[in-house]
Coordinates of C-alpha atoms (C1' of nucleotides) in Angstrom, one line a residue:
Chain M
M979 CA -35.8 -31.4 -33.8
E980 CA -34.6 -28.2 -35.4
D981 CA -34.4 -25.5 -32.8
E982 CA -34.6 -27.4 -29.6
N983 CA -34.1 -25.4 -26.4
E984 CA -31.5 -26.4 -23.8
L985 CA -34.0 -27.8 -21.3
I986 CA -35.3 -30.4 -23.9
A987 CA -31.8 -31.1 -25.1
L988 CA -30.7 -31.9 -21.6
R989 CA -33.6 -34.3 -21.0
R990 CA -32.8 -36.1 -24.3
K991 CA -29.3 -36.5 -23.1
K992 CA -30.4 -38.0 -19.9
L993 CA -32.6 -40.3 -21.9
E994 CA -29.6 -41.5 -23.9
T995 CA -27.6 -42.0 -20.7
L996 CA -30.5 -44.2 -19.3
R997 CA -30.5 -46.2 -22.5
A998 CA -26.8 -46.7 -22.3
K999 CA -27.2 -48.0 -18.7
G1000 CA -29.6 -50.6 -20.1
I1001 CA -32.7 -48.9 -18.5
D1002 CA -35.9 -48.6 -20.5
P1003 CA -36.8 -44.9 -20.1
F1004 CA -40.5 -45.7 -20.8
G1005 CA -40.8 -48.4 -18.3
T1006 CA -43.1 -51.3 -17.8
T1007 CA -45.9 -52.6 -15.5
F1008 CA -45.6 -51.7 -11.8
D1009 CA -47.8 -53.1 -9.1
V1010 CA -49.1 -50.4 -6.7
S1011 CA -50.8 -50.6 -3.3
G1012 CA -53.4 -48.3 -4.8
S1013 CA -53.9 -44.8 -6.2
I1014 CA -52.2 -42.1 -4.3
A1015 CA -55.5 -41.1 -2.6
E1016 CA -56.1 -44.8 -1.7
V1017 CA -52.5 -45.0 -0.3
R1018 CA -53.1 -41.9 1.7
A1019 CA -56.4 -43.4 3.0
L1020 CA -54.7 -46.7 4.0
F1021 CA -51.6 -44.9 5.4
K1022 CA -50.2 -46.3 8.6
E1023 CA -46.6 -45.9 9.9
A1024 CA -43.9 -48.5 9.3
E1025 CA -45.6 -50.4 6.5
I1026 CA -44.4 -51.2 3.0
F1027 CA -46.3 -49.3 0.3
R1028 CA -45.9 -49.3 -3.5
V1029 CA -47.0 -46.1 -5.2
A1030 CA -46.6 -44.6 -8.7
G1031 CA -47.1 -41.2 -10.1
R1032 CA -45.5 -38.2 -11.6
I1033 CA -42.8 -36.2 -9.8
T1034 CA -44.2 -32.7 -9.4
A1035 CA -41.7 -31.2 -6.9
H1036 CA -38.2 -31.8 -5.7
R1037 CA -36.8 -30.4 -2.5
D1038 CA -33.1 -31.2 -2.5
M1039 CA -31.3 -31.3 0.9
G1040 CA -28.0 -32.7 -0.4
K1041 CA -28.0 -36.3 0.7
S1042 CA -31.8 -36.4 1.4
H1043 CA -34.4 -35.5 -1.1
F1044 CA -38.1 -34.9 -0.8
L1045 CA -40.3 -35.4 -3.8
D1046 CA -44.0 -34.9 -4.4
L1047 CA -45.6 -37.7 -6.4
R1048 CA -49.0 -37.0 -8.0
D1049 CA -51.7 -38.7 -9.9
A1050 CA -55.2 -37.5 -10.6
T1051 CA -56.4 -38.6 -7.2
G1052 CA -53.8 -36.6 -5.1
R1053 CA -50.3 -36.0 -3.9
I1054 CA -48.0 -37.9 -1.6
Q1055 CA -44.5 -37.1 -0.3
I1056 CA -41.6 -39.3 -1.1
Y1057 CA -38.3 -39.3 0.9
L1058 CA -35.1 -40.5 -0.7
H1059 CA -31.8 -40.8 1.0
A1060 CA -28.5 -41.6 -0.8
K1061 CA -27.4 -44.2 1.8
E1062 CA -30.8 -46.0 1.8
V1063 CA -31.0 -46.6 -1.9
G1064 CA -27.3 -47.3 -2.6
P1065 CA -25.0 -45.6 -5.2
E1066 CA -26.5 -47.4 -8.2
L1067 CA -30.0 -46.2 -7.6
F1068 CA -28.9 -42.8 -6.5
D1069 CA -27.1 -42.4 -9.9
L1070 CA -30.4 -43.3 -11.6
F1071 CA -32.2 -40.9 -9.3
R1072 CA -30.0 -38.0 -10.5
L1073 CA -31.2 -38.7 -14.1
L1074 CA -34.8 -38.0 -13.1
D1075 CA -36.6 -34.7 -13.8
I1076 CA -39.8 -33.1 -12.5
G1077 CA -42.6 -34.6 -14.7
D1078 CA -41.1 -38.1 -14.9
F1079 CA -43.3 -41.0 -13.8
I1080 CA -41.7 -43.3 -11.2
G1081 CA -42.9 -46.3 -9.2
V1082 CA -41.7 -46.4 -5.6
E1083 CA -41.5 -49.1 -3.0
G1084 CA -40.8 -48.0 0.6
T1085 CA -41.6 -47.7 4.2
S1086 CA -44.2 -45.3 5.5
F1087 CA -43.4 -42.7 8.2
V1088 CA -44.6 -39.3 9.3
T1089 CA -42.3 -36.3 9.3
K1090 CA -41.7 -33.8 12.1
S1091 CA -44.3 -31.5 10.5
G1092 CA -46.8 -34.4 10.4
E1093 CA -46.7 -35.2 6.7
P1094 CA -47.3 -38.8 5.7
T1095 CA -44.3 -39.9 3.6
I1096 CA -42.9 -42.9 1.9
K1097 CA -39.2 -43.6 2.5
V1098 CA -37.8 -45.0 -0.8
Q1099 CA -36.2 -48.4 -0.6
T1100 CA -36.3 -49.0 -4.3
F1101 CA -37.8 -47.3 -7.3
Q1102 CA -38.3 -47.7 -11.0
L1103 CA -38.4 -45.2 -13.8
L1104 CA -41.8 -45.6 -15.5
A1105 CA -41.7 -42.8 -18.1
K1106 CA -39.2 -40.1 -18.9
T1107 CA -40.6 -36.7 -19.9
L1108 CA -38.8 -34.7 -22.5
R1109 CA -40.4 -31.4 -21.8
P1110 CA -40.7 -29.4 -18.5
L1111 CA -44.0 -29.0 -16.8
P1112 CA -45.6 -25.5 -16.3
E1113 CA -44.6 -23.6 -13.2
K1114 CA -45.6 -25.2 -10.0
W1115 CA -47.2 -22.3 -8.2
H1116 CA -49.2 -20.4 -10.8
G1117 CA -49.8 -23.4 -13.0
L1118 CA -50.7 -23.0 -16.6
Q1119 CA -52.4 -19.6 -17.0
D1120 CA -52.4 -19.0 -20.7
I1121 CA -56.1 -19.6 -21.7
E1122 CA -55.3 -20.8 -25.2
A1123 CA -52.6 -23.3 -24.0
R1124 CA -55.1 -24.6 -21.4
Y1125 CA -57.6 -25.5 -24.1
R1126 CA -55.0 -26.8 -26.6
Q1127 CA -53.0 -28.8 -24.1
R1128 CA -55.7 -29.7 -21.6
Y1129 CA -53.4 -32.3 -20.1
L1130 CA -51.1 -29.6 -18.8
D1131 CA -54.1 -27.7 -17.4
L1132 CA -55.3 -30.8 -15.6
L1133 CA -51.9 -31.5 -14.3
T1134 CA -51.2 -28.1 -12.9
N1135 CA -54.6 -26.5 -12.1
E1136 CA -56.5 -28.0 -9.2
H1137 CA -59.6 -25.9 -10.0
S1138 CA -59.7 -27.2 -13.6
R1139 CA -59.3 -30.8 -12.4
T1140 CA -62.2 -30.3 -10.0
V1141 CA -64.5 -28.9 -12.7
F1142 CA -64.0 -32.0 -14.8
E1143 CA -64.4 -34.3 -11.8
K1144 CA -67.8 -32.6 -11.3
R1145 CA -68.7 -33.1 -14.9
I1146 CA -68.0 -36.8 -14.6
V1147 CA -70.3 -36.9 -11.5
I1148 CA -73.0 -35.0 -13.3
I1149 CA -73.0 -37.4 -16.3
R1150 CA -72.8 -40.5 -14.1
E1151 CA -75.5 -39.3 -11.7
T1152 CA -77.8 -38.3 -14.5
R1153 CA -77.6 -41.8 -15.9
R1154 CA -78.2 -43.2 -12.4
F1155 CA -81.2 -40.9 -11.8
F1156 CA -83.0 -42.0 -15.0
E1157 CA -82.1 -45.6 -14.6
D1158 CA -83.4 -45.6 -11.0
R1159 CA -86.7 -44.4 -12.4
G1160 CA -87.0 -47.1 -15.0
F1161 CA -85.7 -45.3 -18.0
V1162 CA -83.5 -47.3 -20.4
E1163 CA -80.5 -45.7 -22.2
V1164 CA -80.4 -46.2 -25.9
E1165 CA -78.2 -45.2 -28.8
T1166 CA -79.6 -43.7 -31.9
P1167 CA -77.9 -42.7 -35.2
I1168 CA -75.5 -39.8 -35.3
L1169 CA -75.3 -40.1 -39.1
Q1170 CA -78.7 -39.2 -40.5
T1171 CA -80.1 -38.6 -44.0
I1172 CA -82.1 -35.7 -42.6
A1173 CA -80.9 -33.8 -39.6
G1174 CA -84.2 -33.2 -37.8
G1175 CA -85.6 -32.4 -34.4
A1176 CA -84.4 -28.8 -34.2
A1177 CA -83.7 -25.8 -36.3
A1178 CA -79.9 -25.6 -36.8
Q1179 CA -77.2 -25.9 -39.5
P1180 CA -75.9 -29.5 -39.6
F1181 CA -72.5 -30.7 -40.5
Q1182 CA -72.5 -32.6 -43.8
T1183 CA -70.6 -35.6 -44.8
H1184 CA -70.8 -38.4 -47.5
H1185 CA -71.1 -42.1 -47.4
N1186 CA -69.0 -43.5 -50.3
A1187 CA -70.5 -47.0 -50.5
L1188 CA -74.1 -45.8 -50.6
G1189 CA -73.2 -42.7 -52.6
I1190 CA -75.4 -40.5 -50.4
D1191 CA -74.9 -37.3 -48.4
L1192 CA -75.3 -37.7 -44.6
Y1193 CA -75.6 -35.2 -41.8
L1194 CA -74.4 -35.3 -38.2
R1195 CA -77.4 -35.1 -35.9
I1196 CA -78.5 -31.8 -34.5
A1197 CA -80.9 -33.4 -32.0
L1198 CA -81.9 -36.8 -30.6
E1199 CA -85.6 -36.3 -30.7
L1200 CA -87.0 -37.9 -33.8
Y1201 CA -85.3 -41.3 -33.2
L1202 CA -86.2 -41.5 -29.6
K1203 CA -89.8 -40.9 -30.5
R1204 CA -89.6 -43.8 -33.0
L1205 CA -88.8 -45.9 -29.9
L1206 CA -91.9 -44.7 -28.1
V1207 CA -93.8 -46.0 -31.2
G1208 CA -91.8 -49.2 -30.9
G1209 CA -93.1 -49.8 -27.4
F1210 CA -90.4 -48.4 -25.1
N1211 CA -92.2 -46.4 -22.3
K1212 CA -89.2 -44.6 -20.8
V1213 CA -86.1 -44.0 -22.9
F1214 CA -83.2 -41.6 -22.7
E1215 CA -79.9 -40.9 -24.4
I1216 CA -76.9 -38.9 -23.4
N1217 CA -74.6 -38.2 -26.2
R1218 CA -73.1 -35.7 -28.7
N1219 CA -75.0 -33.4 -31.0
F1220 CA -73.4 -31.3 -33.7
R1221 CA -74.3 -27.9 -34.9
N1222 CA -72.4 -26.1 -37.7
E1223 CA -72.9 -22.7 -36.2
G1224 CA -70.9 -20.0 -34.3
I1225 CA -68.6 -20.7 -31.5
S1226 CA -69.1 -18.6 -28.3
R1227 CA -69.0 -18.7 -24.6
K1228 CA -72.2 -20.8 -24.7
H1229 CA -71.7 -22.7 -28.0
N1230 CA -69.3 -25.5 -29.0
P1231 CA -69.9 -27.2 -32.4
E1232 CA -70.3 -30.5 -30.6
F1233 CA -72.1 -30.6 -27.3
T1234 CA -73.6 -33.2 -25.0
M1235 CA -77.3 -33.5 -24.9
L1236 CA -79.6 -35.5 -22.7
E1237 CA -83.0 -36.3 -24.1
A1238 CA -85.6 -38.4 -22.2
Y1239 CA -89.1 -39.5 -23.3
W1240 CA -91.7 -40.7 -20.9
A1241 CA -94.9 -42.4 -22.2
Y1242 CA -98.2 -41.3 -20.7
A1243 CA -96.6 -38.3 -19.0
D1244 CA -96.9 -34.6 -20.0
F1245 CA -94.8 -31.5 -19.8
E1246 CA -95.7 -30.8 -16.2
K1247 CA -94.7 -34.2 -14.9
V1248 CA -91.4 -33.8 -16.9
A1249 CA -90.9 -30.4 -15.3
N1250 CA -91.1 -32.0 -11.9
L1251 CA -88.6 -34.7 -13.0
V1252 CA -86.2 -32.0 -14.2
E1253 CA -86.4 -30.1 -10.9
E1254 CA -85.8 -33.2 -9.0
L1255 CA -82.8 -34.2 -11.3
I1256 CA -81.0 -30.8 -11.0
C1257 CA -81.4 -30.6 -7.2
Y1258 CA -80.2 -34.2 -7.0
L1259 CA -77.1 -33.3 -9.1
A1260 CA -76.5 -30.2 -7.0
E1261 CA -76.5 -32.3 -3.9
K1262 CA -74.0 -34.8 -5.4
I1263 CA -71.7 -31.9 -6.4
H1264 CA -71.9 -30.4 -3.0
A1265 CA -71.1 -33.8 -1.5
L1266 CA -68.0 -34.0 -3.7
D1267 CA -66.9 -30.5 -2.5
L1268 CA -67.3 -31.6 1.1
A1269 CA -65.4 -34.9 0.5
K1270 CA -62.5 -33.0 -1.1
M1271 CA -62.4 -30.6 1.7
E1272 CA -62.4 -33.4 4.3
A1273 CA -59.6 -35.2 2.5
G1274 CA -57.6 -31.9 2.8
A1275 CA -57.5 -31.2 -0.9
P1276 CA -53.9 -31.7 -1.9
G1277 CA -52.2 -28.7 -3.4
R1278 CA -53.8 -25.4 -3.5
P1279 CA -57.4 -25.3 -2.3
S1280 CA -59.7 -24.5 -5.2
V1281 CA -62.1 -21.6 -4.8
P1282 CA -65.4 -23.5 -4.8
I1283 CA -64.1 -25.8 -2.1
A1284 CA -63.3 -22.9 0.1
G1285 CA -66.9 -21.9 0.3
A1286 CA -68.4 -25.4 0.4
R1287 CA -69.0 -25.8 4.1
E1288 CA -71.1 -22.7 4.8
S1289 CA -73.1 -23.0 1.6
S1290 CA -76.2 -25.1 1.1
P1291 CA -76.2 -27.7 -1.7
L1292 CA -78.9 -25.7 -3.4
Q1293 CA -77.2 -22.4 -3.3
I1294 CA -74.9 -22.3 -6.3
A1295 CA -72.3 -19.5 -5.9
H1296 CA -70.6 -18.2 -9.0
R1297 CA -67.4 -16.4 -8.4
D1298 CA -65.0 -14.2 -10.2
A1299 CA -61.3 -14.8 -10.7
D1300 CA -60.5 -13.4 -7.2
G1301 CA -63.0 -15.8 -5.6
H1302 CA -65.6 -13.1 -4.8
I1303 CA -69.1 -14.3 -5.2
T1304 CA -70.7 -12.6 -8.3
R1305 CA -74.1 -14.1 -7.9
T1306 CA -75.8 -17.0 -6.2
I1307 CA -78.3 -19.2 -7.9
N1308 CA -81.0 -20.5 -5.6
L1309 CA -82.3 -24.0 -6.6
K1310 CA -84.7 -24.4 -3.7
R1311 CA -87.9 -26.0 -4.8
P1312 CA -90.6 -25.3 -6.0
W1313 CA -89.4 -23.5 -9.0
R1314 CA -91.4 -20.6 -10.4
R1315 CA -93.6 -21.5 -13.4
V1316 CA -95.1 -18.7 -15.5
R1317 CA -96.8 -18.6 -18.8
Y1318 CA -94.8 -17.1 -21.6
R1319 CA -97.4 -14.4 -22.4
D1320 CA -97.7 -13.4 -18.7
L1321 CA -93.9 -13.0 -18.5
V1322 CA -93.8 -10.9 -21.7
R1323 CA -96.7 -8.7 -20.4
E1324 CA -94.7 -8.1 -17.2
V1325 CA -91.8 -6.6 -19.0
A1326 CA -93.3 -5.4 -22.3
G1327 CA -96.6 -3.9 -21.1
K1328 CA -100.1 -5.4 -20.3
D1329 CA -101.3 -4.4 -23.8
W1330 CA -98.4 -6.0 -25.7
F1331 CA -100.5 -8.7 -27.3
E1332 CA -103.3 -6.2 -28.2
L1333 CA -100.9 -4.1 -30.3
S1334 CA -100.6 -4.5 -34.0
P1335 CA -97.4 -6.2 -35.2
D1336 CA -96.0 -2.9 -36.4
Q1337 CA -96.6 -1.3 -33.0
R1338 CA -94.9 -4.2 -31.3
R1339 CA -91.9 -3.8 -33.6
E1340 CA -91.8 -0.1 -32.9
R1341 CA -92.0 -0.5 -29.1
A1342 CA -89.3 -3.1 -29.1
M1343 CA -86.9 -0.9 -31.1
N1344 CA -87.7 2.5 -29.5
E1345 CA -88.7 1.8 -26.0
F1346 CA -86.6 -1.3 -25.3
K1347 CA -83.7 -0.3 -27.6
L1348 CA -83.6 -3.7 -29.1
E1349 CA -82.2 -4.4 -32.6
I1350 CA -85.1 -5.8 -34.6
L1351 CA -84.1 -7.0 -38.1
P1352 CA -86.8 -6.2 -40.7
Q1353 CA -87.1 -9.9 -41.8
L1354 CA -88.2 -11.1 -38.3
A1355 CA -91.7 -12.4 -38.1
D1356 CA -94.1 -11.0 -35.5
F1357 CA -93.7 -13.9 -33.1
E1358 CA -89.9 -13.5 -33.4
V1359 CA -90.1 -9.9 -32.3
T1360 CA -91.9 -11.0 -29.1
Q1361 CA -89.4 -13.9 -28.8
H1362 CA -86.5 -11.3 -29.1
V1363 CA -88.1 -9.2 -26.3
F1364 CA -88.4 -12.4 -24.2
E1365 CA -84.7 -13.4 -24.7
K1366 CA -83.3 -9.9 -24.0
L1367 CA -85.6 -8.7 -21.2
I1368 CA -86.5 -12.0 -19.5
E1369 CA -84.2 -14.9 -20.3
E1370 CA -80.9 -13.1 -20.0
K1371 CA -82.0 -11.5 -16.7
T1372 CA -83.3 -14.7 -15.1
I1373 CA -80.9 -16.1 -12.5
D1374 CA -83.0 -18.5 -10.3
P1375 CA -84.8 -21.4 -12.1
L1376 CA -87.8 -20.3 -14.1
F1377 CA -90.1 -22.6 -16.1
V1378 CA -91.6 -20.6 -18.9
T1379 CA -94.7 -22.4 -20.0
H1380 CA -97.2 -22.3 -22.8
C1381 CA -95.0 -20.8 -25.5
P1382 CA -96.4 -19.8 -29.0
K1383 CA -96.6 -22.9 -31.2
E1384 CA -94.4 -21.4 -33.9
L1385 CA -91.4 -21.7 -31.6
V1386 CA -91.9 -25.4 -31.0
P1387 CA -93.2 -27.5 -33.9
L1388 CA -92.8 -30.9 -32.2
A1389 CA -95.0 -30.1 -29.1
K1390 CA -98.7 -30.7 -28.5
Q1391 CA -101.1 -27.7 -28.8
N1392 CA -102.9 -26.5 -25.8
V1393 CA -106.6 -27.6 -25.7
E1394 CA -107.9 -24.2 -24.6
D1395 CA -105.8 -22.0 -26.9
N1396 CA -104.3 -23.8 -29.8
S1397 CA -102.0 -20.9 -30.7
L1398 CA -100.0 -22.2 -27.7
V1399 CA -98.2 -25.4 -27.0
D1400 CA -97.9 -27.4 -23.8
V1401 CA -94.3 -26.9 -23.1
F1402 CA -91.8 -25.4 -20.7
E1403 CA -88.5 -23.7 -21.3
L1404 CA -86.3 -24.0 -18.2
V1405 CA -84.2 -20.9 -17.8
I1406 CA -81.4 -20.7 -15.2
N1407 CA -78.5 -18.3 -14.9
G1408 CA -79.6 -16.4 -18.0
V1409 CA -79.6 -19.3 -20.4
E1410 CA -82.0 -21.9 -21.6
I1411 CA -81.0 -25.1 -19.9
A1412 CA -83.9 -27.5 -20.8
P1413 CA -86.9 -27.4 -23.0
G1414 CA -89.7 -29.9 -22.2
Y1415 CA -92.9 -30.8 -24.0
S1416 CA -96.1 -32.7 -24.1
E1417 CA -95.0 -34.4 -27.2
L1418 CA -97.1 -34.0 -30.4
N1419 CA -98.4 -37.4 -31.4
D1420 CA -101.0 -36.6 -33.9
P1421 CA -99.4 -37.4 -37.3
I1422 CA -101.7 -35.2 -39.3
V1423 CA -101.1 -32.1 -37.2
Q1424 CA -97.4 -33.0 -37.0
R1425 CA -97.2 -33.0 -40.8
Q1426 CA -98.8 -29.5 -41.0
R1427 CA -96.6 -28.1 -38.3
L1428 CA -93.4 -29.4 -40.0
E1429 CA -94.6 -28.1 -43.3
E1430 CA -95.2 -24.7 -41.9
Q1431 CA -91.8 -24.7 -40.4
A1432 CA -90.0 -26.0 -43.5
G1433 CA -91.6 -23.5 -45.8
E1434 CA -90.1 -24.0 -49.3
E1435 CA -87.6 -26.6 -48.0
K1436 CA -90.0 -29.6 -48.0
Q1437 CA -87.1 -32.0 -48.5
N1438 CA -86.1 -31.3 -44.9
I1439 CA -89.2 -33.0 -43.6
D1440 CA -88.4 -36.4 -42.1
E1441 CA -91.1 -38.6 -43.8
E1442 CA -89.8 -41.7 -42.0
F1443 CA -90.6 -40.0 -38.7
L1444 CA -94.1 -39.1 -39.9
L1445 CA -94.6 -42.7 -41.1
A1446 CA -93.7 -43.9 -37.6
L1447 CA -96.2 -41.5 -36.0
E1448 CA -98.9 -42.8 -38.2
H1449 CA -98.3 -46.2 -36.6
G1450 CA -99.2 -44.6 -33.3
M1451 CA -97.1 -42.9 -30.6
P1452 CA -98.4 -42.8 -27.1
P1453 CA -98.9 -39.4 -25.5
A1454 CA -95.7 -38.6 -23.7
G1455 CA -93.6 -36.0 -22.0
G1456 CA -90.1 -35.3 -23.2
V1457 CA -87.2 -33.2 -22.2
G1458 CA -83.8 -32.2 -23.6
I1459 CA -81.0 -30.9 -21.3
G1460 CA -77.8 -29.3 -22.5
M1461 CA -75.4 -31.1 -20.3
D1462 CA -72.5 -28.7 -20.9
R1463 CA -74.6 -25.7 -19.9
L1464 CA -75.9 -27.6 -16.9
T1465 CA -72.3 -28.3 -15.9
M1466 CA -71.5 -24.6 -16.3
L1467 CA -74.4 -23.8 -14.0
L1468 CA -73.4 -26.3 -11.3
T1469 CA -69.7 -25.6 -11.4
G1470 CA -69.8 -21.8 -11.8
A1471 CA -67.9 -22.0 -15.2
E1472 CA -68.4 -18.9 -17.3
S1473 CA -67.5 -20.5 -20.6
I1474 CA -68.5 -23.8 -22.2
R1475 CA -64.8 -24.3 -23.0
D1476 CA -64.2 -24.6 -19.3
V1477 CA -66.4 -27.7 -19.1
V1478 CA -65.5 -29.4 -22.4
L1479 CA -62.2 -31.2 -22.1
F1480 CA -61.2 -30.5 -25.7
P1481 CA -63.1 -27.6 -27.1
L1482 CA -62.8 -26.9 -30.8
L1483 CA -60.2 -24.3 -31.7
R1484 CA -58.7 -23.3 -35.0
P1485 CA -55.7 -25.5 -35.5
R1486 CA -52.4 -23.8 -35.0
K1487 CA -49.3 -24.3 -37.1
L1488 CA -46.7 -26.2 -35.1
Chain J
rG1103 C1' -68.7 -11.5 -40.2
rG1104 C1' -67.9 -6.5 -37.1
rG1105 C1' -65.7 -4.1 -32.7
rU1106 C1' -62.4 -4.0 -28.3
rC1107 C1' -58.3 -6.2 -25.8
rG1108 C1' -54.1 -9.5 -25.7
rG1109 C1' -49.6 -12.7 -27.6
rU1110 C1' -42.1 -10.9 -24.2
rA1111 C1' -37.3 -17.1 -21.7
rG1112 C1' -40.0 -24.0 -20.8
rC1113 C1' -43.9 -21.6 -17.1
rU1114 C1' -45.8 -16.9 -14.4
rC1115 C1' -45.0 -12.0 -15.2
rA1116 C1' -42.0 -6.8 -15.7
rA1117 C1' -39.9 -3.3 -19.2
rU1118 C1' -41.6 4.8 -17.5
rC1119 C1' -41.8 9.5 -23.2
rG1120 C1' -39.4 5.2 -28.7
rG1121 C1' -33.2 4.7 -25.9
rU1122 C1' -28.4 -1.7 -23.5
rA1123 C1' -35.0 -6.9 -23.0
rG1124 C1' -35.4 -8.1 -16.8
rA1125 C1' -37.3 -10.9 -12.3
rG1126 C1' -39.4 -15.3 -9.9
rC1127 C1' -40.1 -20.5 -10.8
rA1128 C1' -37.9 -24.5 -13.6
rG1129 C1' -32.8 -25.8 -15.4
rC1130 C1' -27.4 -26.1 -14.5
rG1131 C1' -23.1 -25.9 -10.6
rC1132 C1' -21.9 -25.8 -5.3
rC1133 C1' -23.6 -26.1 0.3
rC1134 C1' -27.1 -28.5 3.7
rU1135 C1' -29.8 -35.7 6.8
rU1136 C1' -37.2 -34.0 8.2
rU1137 C1' -38.1 -30.3 3.6
rU1138 C1' -43.2 -29.0 1.8
rA1139 C1' -44.0 -22.5 -3.1
rA1140 C1' -37.6 -25.6 1.3
rG1141 C1' -33.3 -22.3 2.1
rG1142 C1' -28.2 -20.0 0.7
rC1143 C1' -24.4 -18.7 -3.1
rG1144 C1' -23.4 -18.7 -8.3
rU1145 C1' -25.1 -19.3 -13.4
rU1146 C1' -27.3 -20.6 -18.5
rG1147 C1' -31.4 -19.4 -21.3
rG1148 C1' -34.8 -14.5 -26.0
rU1149 C1' -37.0 -15.1 -34.0
rU1150 C1' -40.4 -9.9 -27.9
rC1151 C1' -46.5 -14.3 -32.6
rC1152 C1' -45.2 -13.5 -38.2
rG1153 C1' -44.3 -9.9 -42.4
rG1154 C1' -43.6 -4.9 -43.9
rG1155 C1' -43.1 0.4 -42.7
rU1156 C1' -41.6 5.1 -39.9
rU1157 C1' -37.1 6.4 -37.1
rC1158 C1' -30.3 7.6 -35.8
rG1159 C1' -32.8 3.9 -32.8
rA1160 C1' -39.0 -0.2 -32.3
rG1161 C1' -41.1 -5.2 -27.4
rU1162 C1' -43.2 -0.1 -27.5
rC1163 C1' -45.6 3.9 -33.1
rC1164 C1' -48.1 2.7 -38.2
rC1165 C1' -50.0 -1.0 -42.0
rG1166 C1' -51.1 -6.2 -43.2
rG1167 C1' -51.5 -11.2 -41.4
rC1168 C1' -51.8 -15.5 -37.7
rC1169 C1' -53.8 -17.3 -33.0
rG1170 C1' -56.7 -16.4 -28.6
rA1171 C1' -60.3 -13.8 -25.1
rC1172 C1' -64.5 -10.8 -24.5
rC1173 C1' -68.7 -8.2 -26.7
rC1174 C1' -72.0 -7.7 -30.9
rA1175 C1' -74.4 -10.0 -35.3

RNA sequence: GGGUCGGUAGCUCAAUCGGUAGAGCAGCGCCCUUUUAAGGCGUUGGUUCCGGGUUCGAGUCCCGGCCGACCCA
């Protein structure tokens, strides 16, 4: 190390001293009575406990010392007294730093102030740390550092830890929800020769042995539908998609998608299922908040926990940095369902669809002050109005149904008006959370629609998918849910980077 | 890609008009046998993101770059 600061130099020196004493600074296996939360739950006075974790605080009283030991489940206080452990162990103790992992065996007791504590009889060093941890009170605040060194964020910021615990619950409970309803989870290719199922730029790679270019998938859809052809009635997949596009508060190049397909259902049955799923997840998240609050959340209380008791599970409060509620999303069912054109008429004028394309364009630009690029097609002008004047302003759940068919080439056309498709777009909190369709299973129409969409780029049409459809796909309802955005919604996160453990950042020079 | 804002000790943050770079935490030394953001006394620690420029003098002003946040496309 070239320009090592004194804090690191000192820790390295302690490391060498430990080695000289014949102690392995990086430890070995240690049997524990349980995780720290489990030990706290089992806690009774005057019993022997073995507990391991990282030292996160040290209160030095001279001959007696109080330490905080932490793991991801919680915090427990350790008491160490020079006489109790003897001179040899006390010397070893003096070589410890905040951040080190230790394993402790000792007797439980409760202090004057009522804190459950383990009085150390013996302990082992399990891992020495060479760098100091961020400050104990404020934690790691630097946004960039929190993303690049997420481990430090998780270690020091209770709120961040809670968000990721919630993400874990959301993914797990989503699996459970679908499995409980007879859906089976499958895995389909990430490496694809044609990246189909959506309109997005794919990442490109190359397979050396086959000598072919491959793409990382942008959607799950076309393979899951092949499984409907293959006789699966209810399938789902939760996994990563990749889109080689911009990075923003709402976009990470890799993101987690759920797609589910349900034979013999349609978009309305799927809409009911999605309502049920999201309310189910909101209740599980609320239960987690309550459980944390009951357990007396160790460390600083996180903001969402503070408001958990008085809030209903279906009222999702989003807060600013100071903990003030900025808005509340009401998930109470039934959710509003409105046709796309009716919504557009509400905001853009009853006559919107009677205007000429040029008049629509003019109204969008002059009356609504929207930027309309000249190359936008007529339906895209309306879609732009929809996004700016409806989608972005919608907070409570809204199913937008019967969209124009140009927007959704993989959905079934409406029998009464075949310029529309039988679909919904679920919008919550200003973003599109989930599209759902009555799936198009007519191979002839599907070919036409894909050709219209592809334009000149016919090589992008997945012929293998069309071949599968020709063998017969049952009518089905399907849905895709962006799990990252759903997690943002349910945790109150304002950025996708706050719900993705390791968001993509430009590499820095170390 | 464009605009706005930001980058100061390991961490959290100060630094007035351009005038000796500071504090708290952490660390180090000493005191204290129930502390809990422990306390008390003392103390170490800086490529002010990088490179130029203006100036007697730059953390501060100007230009270029790097990284990030937000907004727009």
